[in-house]
XYZ file of C-alpha atoms in Angstrom:
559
model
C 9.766 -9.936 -0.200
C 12.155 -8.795 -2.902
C 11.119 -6.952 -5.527
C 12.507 -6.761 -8.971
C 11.288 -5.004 -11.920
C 10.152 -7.713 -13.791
C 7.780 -8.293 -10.909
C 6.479 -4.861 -10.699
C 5.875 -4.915 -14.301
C 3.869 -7.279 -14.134
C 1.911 -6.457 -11.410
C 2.196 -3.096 -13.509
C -0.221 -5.137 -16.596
C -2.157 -7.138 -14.026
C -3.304 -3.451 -12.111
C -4.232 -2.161 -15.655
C -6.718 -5.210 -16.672
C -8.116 -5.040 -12.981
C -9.126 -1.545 -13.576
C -10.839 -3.009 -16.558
C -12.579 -6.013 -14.518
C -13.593 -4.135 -11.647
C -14.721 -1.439 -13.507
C -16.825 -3.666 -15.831
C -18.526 -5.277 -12.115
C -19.134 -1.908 -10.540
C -16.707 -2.514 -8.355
C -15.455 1.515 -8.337
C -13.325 1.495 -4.947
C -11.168 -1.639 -6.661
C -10.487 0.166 -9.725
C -10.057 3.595 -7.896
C -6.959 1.822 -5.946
C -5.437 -0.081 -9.068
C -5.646 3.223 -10.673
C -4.217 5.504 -7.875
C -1.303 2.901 -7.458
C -0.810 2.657 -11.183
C -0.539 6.590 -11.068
C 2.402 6.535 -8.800
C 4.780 4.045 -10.473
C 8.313 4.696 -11.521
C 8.021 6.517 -14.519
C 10.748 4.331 -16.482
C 8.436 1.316 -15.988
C 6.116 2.517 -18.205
C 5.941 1.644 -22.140
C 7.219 4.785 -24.134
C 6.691 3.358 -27.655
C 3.524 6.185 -28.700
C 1.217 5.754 -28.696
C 0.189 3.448 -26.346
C -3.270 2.881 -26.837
C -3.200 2.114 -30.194
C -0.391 -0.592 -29.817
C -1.736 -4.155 -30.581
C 0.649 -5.287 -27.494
C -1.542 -4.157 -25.181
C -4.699 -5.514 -26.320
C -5.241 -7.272 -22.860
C -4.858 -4.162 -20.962
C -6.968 -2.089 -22.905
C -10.086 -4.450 -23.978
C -12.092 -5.676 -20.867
C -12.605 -9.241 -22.973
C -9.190 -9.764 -23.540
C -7.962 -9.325 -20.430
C -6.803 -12.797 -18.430
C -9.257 -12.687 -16.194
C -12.079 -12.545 -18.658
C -10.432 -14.692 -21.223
C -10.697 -17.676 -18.516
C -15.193 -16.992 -18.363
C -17.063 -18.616 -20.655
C -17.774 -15.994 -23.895
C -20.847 -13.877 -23.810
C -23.388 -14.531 -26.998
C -24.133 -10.972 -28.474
C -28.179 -11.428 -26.729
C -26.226 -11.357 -23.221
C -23.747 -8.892 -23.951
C -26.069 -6.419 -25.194
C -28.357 -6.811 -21.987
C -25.397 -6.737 -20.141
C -23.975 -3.317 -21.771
C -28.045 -2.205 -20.931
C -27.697 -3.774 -17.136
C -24.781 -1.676 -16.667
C -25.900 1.282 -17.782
C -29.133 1.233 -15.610
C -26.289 0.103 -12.402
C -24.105 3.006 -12.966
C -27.649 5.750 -12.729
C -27.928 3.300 -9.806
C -31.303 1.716 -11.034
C -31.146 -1.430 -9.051
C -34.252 -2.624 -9.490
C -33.829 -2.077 -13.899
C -30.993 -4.339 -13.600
C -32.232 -7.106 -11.943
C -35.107 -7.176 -14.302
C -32.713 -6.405 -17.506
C -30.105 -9.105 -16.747
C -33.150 -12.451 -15.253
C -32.022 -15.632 -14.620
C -28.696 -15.839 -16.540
C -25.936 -18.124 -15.181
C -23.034 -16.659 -17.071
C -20.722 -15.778 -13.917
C -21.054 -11.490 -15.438
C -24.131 -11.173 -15.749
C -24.908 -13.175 -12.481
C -22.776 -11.580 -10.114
C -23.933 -8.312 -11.539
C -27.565 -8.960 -10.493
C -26.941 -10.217 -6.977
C -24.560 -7.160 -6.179
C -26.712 -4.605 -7.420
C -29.909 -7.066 -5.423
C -27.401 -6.243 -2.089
C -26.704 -2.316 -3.109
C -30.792 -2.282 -3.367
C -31.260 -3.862 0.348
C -28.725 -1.720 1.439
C -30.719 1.476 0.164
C -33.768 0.008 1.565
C -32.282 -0.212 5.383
C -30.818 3.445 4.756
C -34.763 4.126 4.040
C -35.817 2.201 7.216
C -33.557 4.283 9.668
C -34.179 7.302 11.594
C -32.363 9.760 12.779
C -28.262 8.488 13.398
C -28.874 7.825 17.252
C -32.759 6.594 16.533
C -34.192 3.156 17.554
C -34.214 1.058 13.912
C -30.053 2.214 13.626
C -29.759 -1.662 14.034
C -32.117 -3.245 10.914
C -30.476 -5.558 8.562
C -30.152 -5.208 4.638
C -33.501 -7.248 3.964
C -32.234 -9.087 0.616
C -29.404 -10.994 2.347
C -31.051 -13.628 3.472
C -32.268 -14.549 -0.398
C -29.255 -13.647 -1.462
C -27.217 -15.668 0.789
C -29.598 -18.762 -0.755
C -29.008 -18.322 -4.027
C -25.038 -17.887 -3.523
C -24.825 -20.846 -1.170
C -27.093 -23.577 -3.319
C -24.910 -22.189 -6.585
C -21.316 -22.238 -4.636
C -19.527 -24.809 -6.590
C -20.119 -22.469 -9.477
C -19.230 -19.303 -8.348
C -16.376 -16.979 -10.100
C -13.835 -14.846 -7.957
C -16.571 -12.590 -7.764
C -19.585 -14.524 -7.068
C -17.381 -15.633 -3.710
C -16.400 -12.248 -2.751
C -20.271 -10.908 -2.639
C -20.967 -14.474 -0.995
C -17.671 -13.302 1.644
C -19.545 -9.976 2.197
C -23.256 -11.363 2.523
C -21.259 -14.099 5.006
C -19.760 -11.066 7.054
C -23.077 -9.324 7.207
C -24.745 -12.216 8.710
C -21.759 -12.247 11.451
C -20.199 -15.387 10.165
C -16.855 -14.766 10.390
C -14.754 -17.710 10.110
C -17.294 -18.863 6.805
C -16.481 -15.363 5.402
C -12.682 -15.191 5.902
C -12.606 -19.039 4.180
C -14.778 -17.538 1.163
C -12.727 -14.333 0.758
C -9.086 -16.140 0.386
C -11.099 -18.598 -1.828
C -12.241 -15.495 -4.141
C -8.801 -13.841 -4.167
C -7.492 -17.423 -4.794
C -9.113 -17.228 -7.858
C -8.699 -13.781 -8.254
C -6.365 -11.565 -6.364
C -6.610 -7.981 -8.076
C -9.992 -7.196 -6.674
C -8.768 -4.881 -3.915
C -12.118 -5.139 -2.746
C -11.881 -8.819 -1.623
C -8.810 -7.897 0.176
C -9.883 -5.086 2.120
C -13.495 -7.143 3.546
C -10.422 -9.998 4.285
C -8.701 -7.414 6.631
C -11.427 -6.057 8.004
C -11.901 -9.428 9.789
C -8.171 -9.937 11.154
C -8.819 -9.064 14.763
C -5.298 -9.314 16.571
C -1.402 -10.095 15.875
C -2.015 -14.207 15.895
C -4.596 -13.876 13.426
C -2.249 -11.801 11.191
C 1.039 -13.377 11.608
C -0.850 -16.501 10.773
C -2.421 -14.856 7.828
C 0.297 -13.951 6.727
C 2.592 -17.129 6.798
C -0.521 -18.833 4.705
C -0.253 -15.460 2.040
C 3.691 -15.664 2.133
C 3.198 -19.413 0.968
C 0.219 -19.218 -1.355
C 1.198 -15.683 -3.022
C 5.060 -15.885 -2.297
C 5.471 -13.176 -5.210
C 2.521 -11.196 -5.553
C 1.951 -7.593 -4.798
C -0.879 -6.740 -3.682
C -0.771 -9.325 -0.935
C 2.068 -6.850 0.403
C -0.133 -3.928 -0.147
C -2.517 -6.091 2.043
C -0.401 -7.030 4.453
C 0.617 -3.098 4.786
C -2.722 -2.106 5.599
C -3.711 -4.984 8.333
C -0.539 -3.654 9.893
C -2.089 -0.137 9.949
C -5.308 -1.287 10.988
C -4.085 -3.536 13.619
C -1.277 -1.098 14.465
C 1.655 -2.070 16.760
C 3.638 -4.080 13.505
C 5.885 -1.253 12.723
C 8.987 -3.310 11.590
C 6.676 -5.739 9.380
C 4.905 -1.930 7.682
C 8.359 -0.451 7.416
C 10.109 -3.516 5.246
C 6.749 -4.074 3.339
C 6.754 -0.223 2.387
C 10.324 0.286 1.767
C 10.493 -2.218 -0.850
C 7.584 -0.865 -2.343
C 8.273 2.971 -2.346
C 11.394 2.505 -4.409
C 8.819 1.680 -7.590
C 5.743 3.237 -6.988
C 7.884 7.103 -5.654
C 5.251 9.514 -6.824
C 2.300 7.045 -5.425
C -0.483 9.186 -2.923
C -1.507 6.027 -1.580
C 1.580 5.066 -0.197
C 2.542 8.217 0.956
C -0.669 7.928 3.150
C 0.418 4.981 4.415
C 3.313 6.431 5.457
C 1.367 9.589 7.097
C -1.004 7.441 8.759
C 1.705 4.653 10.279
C 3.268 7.676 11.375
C -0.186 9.617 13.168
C -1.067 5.790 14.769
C 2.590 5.850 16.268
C 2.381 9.171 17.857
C 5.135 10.807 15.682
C 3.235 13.195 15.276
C 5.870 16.118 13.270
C 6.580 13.199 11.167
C 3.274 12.684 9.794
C 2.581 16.446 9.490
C 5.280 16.702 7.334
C 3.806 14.008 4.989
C 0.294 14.820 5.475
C 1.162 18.312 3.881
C 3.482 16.346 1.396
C 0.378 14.893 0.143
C -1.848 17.895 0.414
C 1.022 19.876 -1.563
C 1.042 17.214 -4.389
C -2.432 15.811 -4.747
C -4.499 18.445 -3.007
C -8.215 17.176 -4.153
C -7.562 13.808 -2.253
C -9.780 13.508 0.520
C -9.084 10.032 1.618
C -7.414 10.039 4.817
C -7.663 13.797 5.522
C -9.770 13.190 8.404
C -6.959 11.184 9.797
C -5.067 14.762 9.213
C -7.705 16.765 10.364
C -7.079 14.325 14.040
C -3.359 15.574 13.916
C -4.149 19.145 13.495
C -6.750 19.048 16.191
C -3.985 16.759 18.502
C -1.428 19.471 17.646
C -4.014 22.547 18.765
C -3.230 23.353 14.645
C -6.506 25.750 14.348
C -5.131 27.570 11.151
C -3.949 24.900 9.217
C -7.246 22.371 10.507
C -9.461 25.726 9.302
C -7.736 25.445 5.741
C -7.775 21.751 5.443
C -11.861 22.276 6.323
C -12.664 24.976 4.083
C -10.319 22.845 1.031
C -11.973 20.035 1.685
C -15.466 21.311 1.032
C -14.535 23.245 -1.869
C -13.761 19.448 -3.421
C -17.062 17.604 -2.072
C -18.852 19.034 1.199
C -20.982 15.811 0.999
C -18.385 13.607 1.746
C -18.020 11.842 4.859
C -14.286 12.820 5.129
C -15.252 16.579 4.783
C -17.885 16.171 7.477
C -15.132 14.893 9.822
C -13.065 17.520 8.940
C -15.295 20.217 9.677
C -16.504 18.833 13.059
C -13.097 18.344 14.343
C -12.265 21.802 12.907
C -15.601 22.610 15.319
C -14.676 20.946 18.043
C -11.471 23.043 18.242
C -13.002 25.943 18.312
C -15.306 24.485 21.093
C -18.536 25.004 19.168
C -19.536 21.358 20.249
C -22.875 21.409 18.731
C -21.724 22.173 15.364
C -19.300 19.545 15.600
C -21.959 16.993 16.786
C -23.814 18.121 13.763
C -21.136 16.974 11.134
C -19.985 14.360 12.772
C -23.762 13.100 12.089
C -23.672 13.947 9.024
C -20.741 11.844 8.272
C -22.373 8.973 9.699
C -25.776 9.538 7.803
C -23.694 9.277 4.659
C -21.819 6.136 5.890
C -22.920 4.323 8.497
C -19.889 2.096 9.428
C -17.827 5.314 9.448
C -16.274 3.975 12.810
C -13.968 7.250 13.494
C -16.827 9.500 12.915
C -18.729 7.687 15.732
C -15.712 7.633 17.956
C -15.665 11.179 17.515
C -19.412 11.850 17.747
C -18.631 10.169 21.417
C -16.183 12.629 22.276
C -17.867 15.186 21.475
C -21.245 14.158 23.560
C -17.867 13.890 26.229
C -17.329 16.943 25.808
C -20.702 18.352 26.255
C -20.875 15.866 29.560
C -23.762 13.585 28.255
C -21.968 10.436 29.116
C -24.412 8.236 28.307
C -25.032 9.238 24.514
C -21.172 9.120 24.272
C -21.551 5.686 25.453
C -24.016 4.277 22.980
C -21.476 5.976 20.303
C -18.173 4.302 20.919
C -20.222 1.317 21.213
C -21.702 1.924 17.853
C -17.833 2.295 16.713
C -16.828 -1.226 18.269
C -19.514 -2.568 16.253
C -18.142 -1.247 13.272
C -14.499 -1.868 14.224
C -13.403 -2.973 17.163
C -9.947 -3.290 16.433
C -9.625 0.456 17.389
C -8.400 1.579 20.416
C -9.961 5.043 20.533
C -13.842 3.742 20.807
C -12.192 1.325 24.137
C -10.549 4.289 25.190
C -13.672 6.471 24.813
C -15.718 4.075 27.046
C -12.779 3.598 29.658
C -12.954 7.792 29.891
C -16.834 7.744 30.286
C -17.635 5.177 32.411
C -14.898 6.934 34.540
C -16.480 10.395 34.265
C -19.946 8.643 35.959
C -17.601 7.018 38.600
C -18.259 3.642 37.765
C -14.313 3.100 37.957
C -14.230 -0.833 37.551
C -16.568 -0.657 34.256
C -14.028 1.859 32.835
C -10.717 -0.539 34.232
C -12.339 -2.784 31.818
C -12.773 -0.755 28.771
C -8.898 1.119 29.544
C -7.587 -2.769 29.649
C -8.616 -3.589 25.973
C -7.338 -0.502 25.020
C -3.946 -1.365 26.592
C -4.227 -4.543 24.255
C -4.634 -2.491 21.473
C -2.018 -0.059 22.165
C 0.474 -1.115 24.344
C 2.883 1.393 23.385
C 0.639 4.525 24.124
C 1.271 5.783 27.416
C -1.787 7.379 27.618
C -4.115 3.982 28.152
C -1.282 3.026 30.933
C -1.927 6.189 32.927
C -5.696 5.999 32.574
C -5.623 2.812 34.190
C -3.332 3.955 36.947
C -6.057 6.742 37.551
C -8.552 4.078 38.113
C -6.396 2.059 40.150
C -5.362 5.194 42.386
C -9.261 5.696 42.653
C -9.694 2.552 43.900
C -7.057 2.758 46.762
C -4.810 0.139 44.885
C -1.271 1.914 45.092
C 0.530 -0.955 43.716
C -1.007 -1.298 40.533
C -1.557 2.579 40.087
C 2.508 2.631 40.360
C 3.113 -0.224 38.556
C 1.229 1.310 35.447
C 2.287 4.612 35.765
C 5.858 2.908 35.639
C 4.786 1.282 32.081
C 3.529 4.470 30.723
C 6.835 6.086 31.771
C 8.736 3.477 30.457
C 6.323 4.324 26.924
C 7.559 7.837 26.620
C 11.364 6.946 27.025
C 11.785 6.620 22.800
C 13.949 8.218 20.583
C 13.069 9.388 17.066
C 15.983 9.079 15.401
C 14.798 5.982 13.208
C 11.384 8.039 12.222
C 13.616 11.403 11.042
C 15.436 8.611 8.921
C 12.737 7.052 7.732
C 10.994 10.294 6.945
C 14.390 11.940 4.925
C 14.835 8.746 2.703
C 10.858 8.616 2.016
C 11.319 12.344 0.383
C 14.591 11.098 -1.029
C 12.832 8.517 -2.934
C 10.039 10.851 -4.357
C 13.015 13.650 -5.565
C 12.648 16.350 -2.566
C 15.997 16.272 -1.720
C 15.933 19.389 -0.290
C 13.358 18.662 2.218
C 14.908 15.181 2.998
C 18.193 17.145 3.556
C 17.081 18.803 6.028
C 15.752 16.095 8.416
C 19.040 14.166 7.757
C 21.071 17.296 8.895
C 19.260 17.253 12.100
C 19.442 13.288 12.537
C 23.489 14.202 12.007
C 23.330 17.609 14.636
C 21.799 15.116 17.157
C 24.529 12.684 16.994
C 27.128 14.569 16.891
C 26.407 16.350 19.895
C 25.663 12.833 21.636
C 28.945 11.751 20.081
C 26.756 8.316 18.973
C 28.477 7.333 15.688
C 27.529 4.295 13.789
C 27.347 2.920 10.781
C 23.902 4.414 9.619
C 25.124 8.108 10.759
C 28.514 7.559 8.783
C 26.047 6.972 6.057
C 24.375 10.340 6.488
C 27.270 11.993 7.120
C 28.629 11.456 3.575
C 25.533 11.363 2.318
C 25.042 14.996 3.687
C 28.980 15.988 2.789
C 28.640 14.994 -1.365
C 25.678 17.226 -1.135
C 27.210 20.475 0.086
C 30.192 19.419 -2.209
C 27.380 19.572 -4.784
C 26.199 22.991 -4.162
C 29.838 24.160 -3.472
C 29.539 25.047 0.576
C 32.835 23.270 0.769
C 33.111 24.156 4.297
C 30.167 22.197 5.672
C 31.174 19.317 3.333
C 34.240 18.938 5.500
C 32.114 19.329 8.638
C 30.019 16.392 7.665
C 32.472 14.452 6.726
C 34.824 14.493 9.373
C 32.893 12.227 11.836
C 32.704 9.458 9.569
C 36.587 9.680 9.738
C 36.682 7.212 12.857
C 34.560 4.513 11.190
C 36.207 1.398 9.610
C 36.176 0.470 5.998
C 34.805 1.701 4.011
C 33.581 5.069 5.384
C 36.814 6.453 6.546
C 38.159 6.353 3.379
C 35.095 7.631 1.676
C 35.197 10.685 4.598
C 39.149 11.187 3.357
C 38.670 11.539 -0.348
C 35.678 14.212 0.115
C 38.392 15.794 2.761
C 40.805 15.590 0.138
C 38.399 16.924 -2.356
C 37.346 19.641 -0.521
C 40.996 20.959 0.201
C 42.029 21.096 -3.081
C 39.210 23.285 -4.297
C 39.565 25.636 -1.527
C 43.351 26.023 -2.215
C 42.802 26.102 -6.110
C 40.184 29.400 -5.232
């Protein structure tokens, strides 16, 4: 999609009344994301008449009611909008129960919606109440309200708002009907696409590439210009990994407005981690941790690199930063048991990575984890139930497949693990890692054919070449002013090809991208150097390559 500024500006207004909308529904993760992506926009998109707030202009961004969103609901009488303002109250001290009372029978689409969700967040609280320890016998009880919610949303539906579908999506989920679900939540973003929300339960049921690339020809056609359907369609590609090229375009175009944006730059750390480039994502992983250093989100993600890349000083930091911020959050937890697990305390790792479970319980990773460490302390079979708690959660992660392939192998029950390795392989077909662990099996089993033939593919996985990623990675910190840093990774993309004499057009690029630099800062003989090899391209690069030659002579013979 291409992206002009008049688009981002107004998906710049639409972000600022979501914020508003969410907000005003509880929905906190929604408006945490508008806000986050609002924080990172190009700065010359934003209004400098001063001061803002107090410019009539802006009325819909700034008043909940006037936003567009609200404007199209029916208007609240001042009876419902003071129980509503008392409703609200009582849901943000998390008083379920109070609201539901405050807010009765009303139909208004507000105050409805409100009553149901905070009737769900109460079941939910109840089957956190009903469970036992994180490995105990009742892990599996339901929320006990859906089914009466599920009534009341279903015999209503013909009169349900953008919201009222996207708890009916959720309660739909829940009750494993997935198909029923998916067709509510594109109805409720339909109707209202800036609940980030909606989009994120959406993704969360997009189990493989056909499902996606069909997903995404319907979103191309319904929201040809809209934003956050590329922010959407940037995170399936994460989650489903193995859609590089469709992440990179989506991303590009969207990093050149939003530079200074920490969710992005995630993205970009993350895409990087799942890939197995793994310097490249340390470099933006600490990016992030350098600029917004109280963001937890994703550092357990980082705290996997660290403990990939035997890191123990820098995972030790990231562990004892993290709980100075919140040592009750999940993402903390996870951080401190991998930090654990490096130092092969395994029970203290096990300990955390409960924790972080007992304080989410569809924290997939944190199960996956838990499983490797019950690996690691060779009790197979609790590692078992573990990654199979993390399939249930998410099974669109290769790790939890991967951690059943390795211990069904460890108890020698080799064609149980084939099976487990295989959907990893589906998963990950790039990783060379699943290919040799089903050669293993294979060679177990006496089958020398297929062990070589696999090996072969996993040998044929670790034949790449970076050069793209270092790119990538250069013009990322370009975009977000660290031209210094970016410099350097294009000076080694430009070492590499010179000494593989591999010239094209992208390295005569870099060449005089790296040559008007040093010209800049007045090292006149490496702006030659650069230049030179750009020399034997056509038009226009060798003439570009000549006038910074010429350039360069000139002030050397005027000094």
């Amino acid at each position: 999609m291409y992206l002009t500024s008049e688009l981002v500006q107004a998906f710049k207004v639409q972000l600022q009344q979501s914020i508003l909308v969410c907000s005003e529904r509880g929905l906190f993760y929604a408006s945490k994301w508008a806000a986050e992506i609002l924080d990172g926009i190009q700065t010359d998109l934003l209004d400098a008449k001063v001061p803002f707030t107090q410019n009539e202009t802006h009325i819909p961004t700034l008043s909940a009611y006037h936003t567009e969103y609200e404007s199209s609901l029916a208007p609240l009488s001042e009876y419902d909008y003071n129980r509503y303002q008392y409703a609200k109250t009582l849901f943000y001290m998390r008083h379920f129960n109070a609201v539901i009372d405050v807010l009765g029978q009303s139909n208004h689409p507000k105050l409805y919606f409100l009553r149901l969700y905070s009737k769900y967040l109460m079941g939910e609280r109840r089957k956190e109440e009903f469970m036992q320890d994180v490995l105990g016998s009742t892990e599996s009880c339901e929320n006990p309200e859906l089914d009466s919610i599920y009534q009341e949303l279903h015999e209503n539906y013909h009169n349900l708002d953008a919201f009222g579908l996207y708890l009916l999506g959720i309660v739909l989920k829940r009750r494993r009907e997935t198909f029923k679900a998916a067709a509510v939540l594109l109805e409720s973003v339909r109707k209202y696409q800036y609940n980030w929300s909606a989009w994120m339960e959406l993704a969360s049921l997009v189990q493989n590439k056909k499902m996606f690339l069909d997903l995404r020809t319907l979103l191309n056609r319904e929201f040809e210009s809209s934003l956050v359907k590329e922010f959407f369609l940037a995170k399936v590609c994460i989650d489903l990994q193995g859609q590089g090229t469709i992440f990179r375009d989506i991303m590009d175009s969207l990093d050149d407005y939003f530079p200074k944006s920490a969710y992005i730059l995630s993205q970009w750390a993350t895409f990087y981690y799942d890939a197995m480039e793994y310097n490249e994502s340390l470099v933006l992983f600490e990016e992030l941790r350098k600029t917004h250093p109280s963001r937890l989100d994703d550092m357990d993600v980082f705290s996997n690199l660290l403990y990939l890349q035997n890191l123990k000083d820098k995972l030790c930091v990231l562990a004892l930063e993290c709980e100075k911020v919140d040592k009750y959050r999940p993402e903390t937890c996870c951080v401190r048991g991998n930090y654990c697990g490096l130092k092969h305390e395994t029970v203290e790792s096990i300990e955390y990575f409960k924790r972080a479970i007992r304080l989410n319980k569809s924290y997939h990773l944190a199960w996956t984890l838990l499983g490797h460490s019950y690996i690691e302390s060779q009790d197979s079979s609790t590692a078992i139930e573990c990654y199979r708690r993390a399939v249930e959660v998410n099974n669109r992660d290769y790790r939890s497949w991967y951690g059943l392939g390795q211990a069904y192998e460890v108890m020698k029950y080799t064609s149980d693990a084939i099976y487990y390795y295989q959907k990893a392989t589906d998963l990950r077909p790039q990783d060379g890692r699943m290919w040799k662990a089903l050669a293993s099996c294979y060679s177990t089993l006496k089958q020398d054919k297929e062990a070589e033939n696999y090996n072969r593919r996993a040998e044929a996985c670790d034949r790449r070449s970076n050069k793209s990623e270092m790119i990538q990675i250069a013009r990322i910190f370009e975009r977000r002013g660290k031209m210094g840093v970016a410099i350097d990774f294009y000076q080694e993309v430009w070492q590499r090809a010179v000494a593989s004499n591999s010239i094209d057009e992208q390295i005569a690029d870099i060449c005089l991208l790296l040559a008007r630099y040093a010209l800049s800062i007045g090292r006149l003989s490496d702006a030659e150097q650069y230049a030179i090899p750009a020399l034997n391209m056509n038009h226009p690069y060798h003439e570009d390559a000549r006038t910074i030659i010429d350039e360069v002579r000139v002030r050397m013979n005027s000094q």
